[in-house]
XYZ file of C-alpha atoms in Angstrom:
357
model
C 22.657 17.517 2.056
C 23.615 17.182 -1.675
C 21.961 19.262 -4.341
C 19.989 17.339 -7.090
C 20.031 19.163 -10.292
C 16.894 19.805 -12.492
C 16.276 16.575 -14.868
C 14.530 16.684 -17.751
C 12.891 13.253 -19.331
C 13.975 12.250 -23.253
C 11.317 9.526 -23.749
C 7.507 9.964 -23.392
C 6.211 8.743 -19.824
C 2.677 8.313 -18.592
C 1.498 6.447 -15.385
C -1.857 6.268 -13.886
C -3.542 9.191 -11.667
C -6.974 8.754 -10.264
C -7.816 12.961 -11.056
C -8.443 12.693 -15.285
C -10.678 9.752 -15.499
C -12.776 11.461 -12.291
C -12.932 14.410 -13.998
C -13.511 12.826 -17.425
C -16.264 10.520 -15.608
C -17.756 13.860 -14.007
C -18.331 15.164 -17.343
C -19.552 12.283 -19.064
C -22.705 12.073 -16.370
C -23.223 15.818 -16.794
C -24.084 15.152 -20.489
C -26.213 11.946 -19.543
C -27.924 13.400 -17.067
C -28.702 16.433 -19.347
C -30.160 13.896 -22.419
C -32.313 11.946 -19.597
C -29.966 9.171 -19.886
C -28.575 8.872 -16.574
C -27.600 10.787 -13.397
C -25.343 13.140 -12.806
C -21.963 12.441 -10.199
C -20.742 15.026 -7.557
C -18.100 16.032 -5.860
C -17.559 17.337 -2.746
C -14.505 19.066 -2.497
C -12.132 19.608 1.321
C -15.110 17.837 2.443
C -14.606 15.378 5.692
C -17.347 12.957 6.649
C -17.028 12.810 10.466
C -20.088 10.337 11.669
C -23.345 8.440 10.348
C -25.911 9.158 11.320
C -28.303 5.968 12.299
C -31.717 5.105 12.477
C -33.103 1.023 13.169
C -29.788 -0.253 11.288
C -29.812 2.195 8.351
C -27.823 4.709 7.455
C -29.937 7.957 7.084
C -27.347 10.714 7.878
C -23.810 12.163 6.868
C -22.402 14.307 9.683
C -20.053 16.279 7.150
C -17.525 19.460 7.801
C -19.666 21.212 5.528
C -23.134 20.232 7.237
C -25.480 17.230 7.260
C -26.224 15.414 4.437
C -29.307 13.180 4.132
C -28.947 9.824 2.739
C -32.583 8.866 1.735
C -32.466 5.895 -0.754
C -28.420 5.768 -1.665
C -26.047 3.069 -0.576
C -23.323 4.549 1.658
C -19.375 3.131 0.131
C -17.030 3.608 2.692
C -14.004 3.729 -0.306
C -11.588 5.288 1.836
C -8.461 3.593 2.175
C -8.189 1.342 5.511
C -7.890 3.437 8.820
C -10.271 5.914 8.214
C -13.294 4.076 7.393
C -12.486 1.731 10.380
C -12.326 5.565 12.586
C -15.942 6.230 10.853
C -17.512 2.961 11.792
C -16.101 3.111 15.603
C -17.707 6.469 15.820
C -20.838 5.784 14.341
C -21.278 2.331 15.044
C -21.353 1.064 18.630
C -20.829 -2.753 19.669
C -23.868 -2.357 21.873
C -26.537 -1.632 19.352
C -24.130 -3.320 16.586
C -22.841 -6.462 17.985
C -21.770 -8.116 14.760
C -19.217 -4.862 14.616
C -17.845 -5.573 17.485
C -14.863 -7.070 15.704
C -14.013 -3.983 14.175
C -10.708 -2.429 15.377
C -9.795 -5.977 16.933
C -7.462 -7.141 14.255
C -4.480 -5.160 12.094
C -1.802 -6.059 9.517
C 0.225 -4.343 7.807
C 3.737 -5.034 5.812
C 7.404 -4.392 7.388
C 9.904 -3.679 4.705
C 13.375 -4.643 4.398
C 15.262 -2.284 2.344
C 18.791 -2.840 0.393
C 20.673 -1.207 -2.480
C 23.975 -2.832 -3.994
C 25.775 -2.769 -7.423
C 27.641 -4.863 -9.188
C 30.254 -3.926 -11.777
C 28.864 -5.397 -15.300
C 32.012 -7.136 -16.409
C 31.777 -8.907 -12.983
C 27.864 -10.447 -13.816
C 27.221 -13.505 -16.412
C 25.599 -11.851 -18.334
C 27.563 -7.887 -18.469
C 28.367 -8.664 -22.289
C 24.443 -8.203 -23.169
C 23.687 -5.633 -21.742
C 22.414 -2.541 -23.031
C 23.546 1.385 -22.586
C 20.815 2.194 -20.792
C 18.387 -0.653 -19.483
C 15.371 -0.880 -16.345
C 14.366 -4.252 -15.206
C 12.154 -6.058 -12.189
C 11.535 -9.162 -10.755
C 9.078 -10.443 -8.028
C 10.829 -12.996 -5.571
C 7.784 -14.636 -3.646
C 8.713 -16.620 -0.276
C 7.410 -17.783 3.138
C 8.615 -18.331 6.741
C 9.682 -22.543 6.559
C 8.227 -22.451 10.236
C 5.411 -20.232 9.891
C 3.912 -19.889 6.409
C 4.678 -16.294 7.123
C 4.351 -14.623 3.559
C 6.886 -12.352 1.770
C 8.284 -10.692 -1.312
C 11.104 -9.297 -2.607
C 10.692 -6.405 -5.258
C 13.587 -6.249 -7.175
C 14.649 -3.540 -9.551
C 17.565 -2.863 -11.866
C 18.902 -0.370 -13.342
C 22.166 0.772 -15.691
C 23.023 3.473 -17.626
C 26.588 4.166 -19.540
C 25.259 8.202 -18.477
C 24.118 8.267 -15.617
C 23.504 12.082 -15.326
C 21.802 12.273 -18.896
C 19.698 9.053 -18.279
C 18.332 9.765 -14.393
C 15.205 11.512 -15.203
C 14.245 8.698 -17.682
C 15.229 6.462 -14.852
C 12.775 7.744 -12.168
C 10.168 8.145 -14.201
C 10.053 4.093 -15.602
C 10.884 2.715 -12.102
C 8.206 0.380 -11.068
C 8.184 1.495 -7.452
C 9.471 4.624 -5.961
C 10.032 2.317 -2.790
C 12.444 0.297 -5.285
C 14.093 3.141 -6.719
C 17.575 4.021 -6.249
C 18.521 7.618 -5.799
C 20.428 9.838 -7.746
C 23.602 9.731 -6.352
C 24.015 6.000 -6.515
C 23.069 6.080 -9.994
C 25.433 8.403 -10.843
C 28.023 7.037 -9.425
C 28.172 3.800 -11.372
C 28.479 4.006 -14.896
C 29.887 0.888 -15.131
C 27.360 -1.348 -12.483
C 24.365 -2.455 -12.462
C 22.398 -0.644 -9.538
C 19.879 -3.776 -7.762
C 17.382 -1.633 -5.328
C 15.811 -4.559 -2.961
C 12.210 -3.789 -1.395
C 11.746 -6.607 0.936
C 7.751 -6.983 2.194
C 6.706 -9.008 4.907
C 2.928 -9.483 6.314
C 2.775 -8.568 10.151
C 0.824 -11.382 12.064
C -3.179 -10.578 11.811
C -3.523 -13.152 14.503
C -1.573 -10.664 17.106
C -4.439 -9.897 19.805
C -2.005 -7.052 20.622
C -2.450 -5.145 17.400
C -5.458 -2.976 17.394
C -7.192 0.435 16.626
C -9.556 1.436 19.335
C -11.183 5.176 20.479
C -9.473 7.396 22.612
C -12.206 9.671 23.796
C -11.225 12.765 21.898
C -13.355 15.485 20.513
C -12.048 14.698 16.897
C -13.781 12.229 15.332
C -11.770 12.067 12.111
C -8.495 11.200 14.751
C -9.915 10.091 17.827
C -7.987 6.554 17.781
C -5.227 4.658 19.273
C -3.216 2.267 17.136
C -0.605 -0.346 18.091
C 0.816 -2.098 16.161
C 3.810 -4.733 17.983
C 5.978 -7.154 16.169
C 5.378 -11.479 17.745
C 7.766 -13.571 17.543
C 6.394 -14.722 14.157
C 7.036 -11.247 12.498
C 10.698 -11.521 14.033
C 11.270 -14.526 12.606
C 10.079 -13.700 9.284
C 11.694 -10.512 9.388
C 15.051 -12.347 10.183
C 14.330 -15.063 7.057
C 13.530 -11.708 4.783
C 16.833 -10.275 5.646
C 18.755 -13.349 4.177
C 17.259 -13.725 1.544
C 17.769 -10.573 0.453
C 21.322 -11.105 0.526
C 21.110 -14.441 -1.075
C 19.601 -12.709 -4.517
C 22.030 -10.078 -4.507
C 25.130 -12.040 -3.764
C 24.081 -15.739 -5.149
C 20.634 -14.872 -7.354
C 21.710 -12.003 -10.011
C 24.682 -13.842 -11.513
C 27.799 -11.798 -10.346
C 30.671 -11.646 -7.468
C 31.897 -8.161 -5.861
C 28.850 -6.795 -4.509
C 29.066 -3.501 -3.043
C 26.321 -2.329 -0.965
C 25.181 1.076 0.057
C 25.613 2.754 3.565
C 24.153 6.053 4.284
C 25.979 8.760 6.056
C 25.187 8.943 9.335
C 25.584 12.702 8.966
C 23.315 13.364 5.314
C 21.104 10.739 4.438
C 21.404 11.830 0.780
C 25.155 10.976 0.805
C 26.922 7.584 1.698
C 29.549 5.370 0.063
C 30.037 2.115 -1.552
C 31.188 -0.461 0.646
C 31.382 -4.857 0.057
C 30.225 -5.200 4.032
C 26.672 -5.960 4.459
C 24.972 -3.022 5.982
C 23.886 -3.524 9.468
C 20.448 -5.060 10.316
C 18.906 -1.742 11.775
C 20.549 0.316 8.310
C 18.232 -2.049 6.294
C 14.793 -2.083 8.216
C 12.472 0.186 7.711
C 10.952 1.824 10.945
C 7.446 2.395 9.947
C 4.723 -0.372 8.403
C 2.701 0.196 5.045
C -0.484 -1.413 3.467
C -2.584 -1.433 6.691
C -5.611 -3.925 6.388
C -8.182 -6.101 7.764
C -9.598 -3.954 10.655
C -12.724 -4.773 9.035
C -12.099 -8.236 7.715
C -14.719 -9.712 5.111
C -16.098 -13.254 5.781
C -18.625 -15.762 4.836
C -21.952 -16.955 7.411
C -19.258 -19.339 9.408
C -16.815 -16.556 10.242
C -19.288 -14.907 13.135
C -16.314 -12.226 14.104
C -16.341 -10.589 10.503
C -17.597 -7.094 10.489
C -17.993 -7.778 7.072
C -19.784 -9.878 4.920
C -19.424 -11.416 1.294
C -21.726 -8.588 0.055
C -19.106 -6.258 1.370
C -22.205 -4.636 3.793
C -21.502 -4.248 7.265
C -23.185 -6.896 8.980
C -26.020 -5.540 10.640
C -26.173 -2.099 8.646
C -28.929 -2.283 5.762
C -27.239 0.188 3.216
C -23.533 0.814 4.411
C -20.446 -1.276 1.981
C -16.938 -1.198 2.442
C -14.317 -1.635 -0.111
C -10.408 -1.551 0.046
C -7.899 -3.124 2.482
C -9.384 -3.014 5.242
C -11.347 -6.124 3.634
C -8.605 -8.195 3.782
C -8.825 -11.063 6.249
C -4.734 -11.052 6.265
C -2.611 -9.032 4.572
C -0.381 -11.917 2.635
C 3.059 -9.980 1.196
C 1.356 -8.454 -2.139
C 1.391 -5.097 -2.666
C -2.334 -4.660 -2.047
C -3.685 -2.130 -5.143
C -4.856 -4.351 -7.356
C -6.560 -6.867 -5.743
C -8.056 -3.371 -4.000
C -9.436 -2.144 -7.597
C -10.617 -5.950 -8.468
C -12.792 -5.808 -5.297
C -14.026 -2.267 -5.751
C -15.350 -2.959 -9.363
C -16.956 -6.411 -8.182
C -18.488 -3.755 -5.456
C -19.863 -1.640 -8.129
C -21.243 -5.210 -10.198
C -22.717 -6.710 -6.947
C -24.480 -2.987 -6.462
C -25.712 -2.502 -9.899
C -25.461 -5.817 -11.937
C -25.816 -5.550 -15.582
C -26.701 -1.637 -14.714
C -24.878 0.977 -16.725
C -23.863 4.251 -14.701
């Protein structure tokens, strides 16, 4: 393993972290509440909802690590990323007195990634003569499966830097993706290339009857689920198309010749070498899935199976929402976060419409 030194950034850097506005909304409803002008927000801190409590299809209880919580007139917001909320509803929710949530659990997605680092040397790309001594880029490659209409994406990112060592720090920090980031020994090692970090995104088949998240019978009820998750034929197809066209934009999209790819030691993962071969197809795939959705797929009065409907209330619950991927009646190839943060805030409008906090 290779030691990587201390960096310090040059420029100013800021990107988004859900902790200051909390804390700056938490303060802001203190003062409201205090002038009679709203009500105040909080938080409950290493605190794990494990169950709801349920009385003739409301919510009336929290069954919290910290004790029961009662719900009386509130709307319950499951905003809690994708798996755990569907782990809540299973628990608290059964298909026998619930049969509209019987769905729940029945369907998963999630994206596979393709993954792909190469350089080029500058004086070898159309374009070397422009650029700059230190310089970040991206590009979004959108594409589907011919046979399928499988969806995917390809993240691109670029960057170059004349010194390397000086200019890493700087680098990390403006990266649009850390999972399209290159690391610091292959950007020090090419002062005079262009570094071209591929993140390759396909959506796993939500059709797949063999994907699911069901109970287990365990005491836990924060864990007490099976997942599996198993790639069709469709998502080994599309994973196949993803791989070459990956090495179409790096060898025939960016506008050079004498691409070198990274391989990883098979000894240090932090260490490799540059080599023109192609890396072999299990170097480049990822083993592991991100962006997990639809367990609890939304849908309108014709879609019977949703758990979900366009009010974002679990059908048959009176006063229990959901909001975040686990909405998403297939998962597409986007990264999910914003059309996760449109959805939320058209949560809070449906909730309270023309209602300040």
């Amino acid at each position: 393993m290779t030691d990587t030194p201390i960096l310090s950034a040059t420029i100013d850097f800021q990107k988004y972290s859900v902790t200051g506005p909390l804390l700056s909304l938490l303060t802001m409803q203190q003062y409201r509440s205090a002038s009679g002008r709203g009500w105040p927000l909080k938080l409950a801190t290493n605190c794990i909802v494990q169950k709801i409590k349920h009385d003739e299809g409301k919510a009336v209880t929290l069954v919290t690590s910290k004790g029961e919580v009662t719900v009386n007139h509130a709307k319950v917001v499951l905003a809690m990323g994708s798996i755990p909320p569907t782990t809540l509803v299973l628990n608290s929710f059964s298909k026998e007195l619930f049969p509209r949530l019987a769905g729940v659990g029945t369907r998963y997605t999630a994206h596979f990634i393709t993954a792909v680092t190469a350089r080029i040397q500058k004086d070898k790309l159309s374009y070397g003569a422009k650029i700059g001594y230190f310089e970040i880029g991206a590009m979004y490659v959108a594409g589907k499966d011919p046979s399928s209409g499988a969806q995917y994406h390809i993240q691109l990112s670029a960057v170059t830097s004349c010194h390397p060592s000086r200019d890493a720090a700087d680098a990390f920090r403006h990266m649009p993706d850390v999972v399209a980031a290159p690391s610091y020994l292959q950007i020090v090692s090419s002062p005079e290339h262009v570094v071209f970090v591929c993140a390759t995104l396909g959506e796993m088949d939500q059709k797949n009857a063999d994907n699911w998240i069901r109970l287990n019978g365990q005491t836990d009820l924060t864990s007490n689920i099976d997942l599996q998750a198993v790639a069709n034929e469709q998502d080994k197809r599309l994973w196949d198309v993803m791989d070459k066209a990956t090495f179409d934009v790096l060898e025939e999209g960016v506008g050079g010749t004498g691409v070198e790819y990274w391989h990883p030691s098979p000894h240090d993962e932090d260490m490799g070498a540059w080599l023109s071969t192609r890396p072999q197809t299990d170097k480049i795939r990822v083993p592991g899935l991100v962006h997990e959705a639809s367990m609890m797929w939304i849908g309108d009065e014709e879609d019977k199976t949703a758990p979900v409907g366009l009010d974002y209330r679990l059908r048959g619950v009176e006063n229990v929402y959901v909001t975040g991927a686990s909405l998403w009646p297939t998962g597409a190839s986007w990264n999910p976060t914003c059309s996760m943060v449109a959805l939320a805030m058209h949560l809070a409008d449906t909730l309270e419409p023309n209602k300040a906090i």
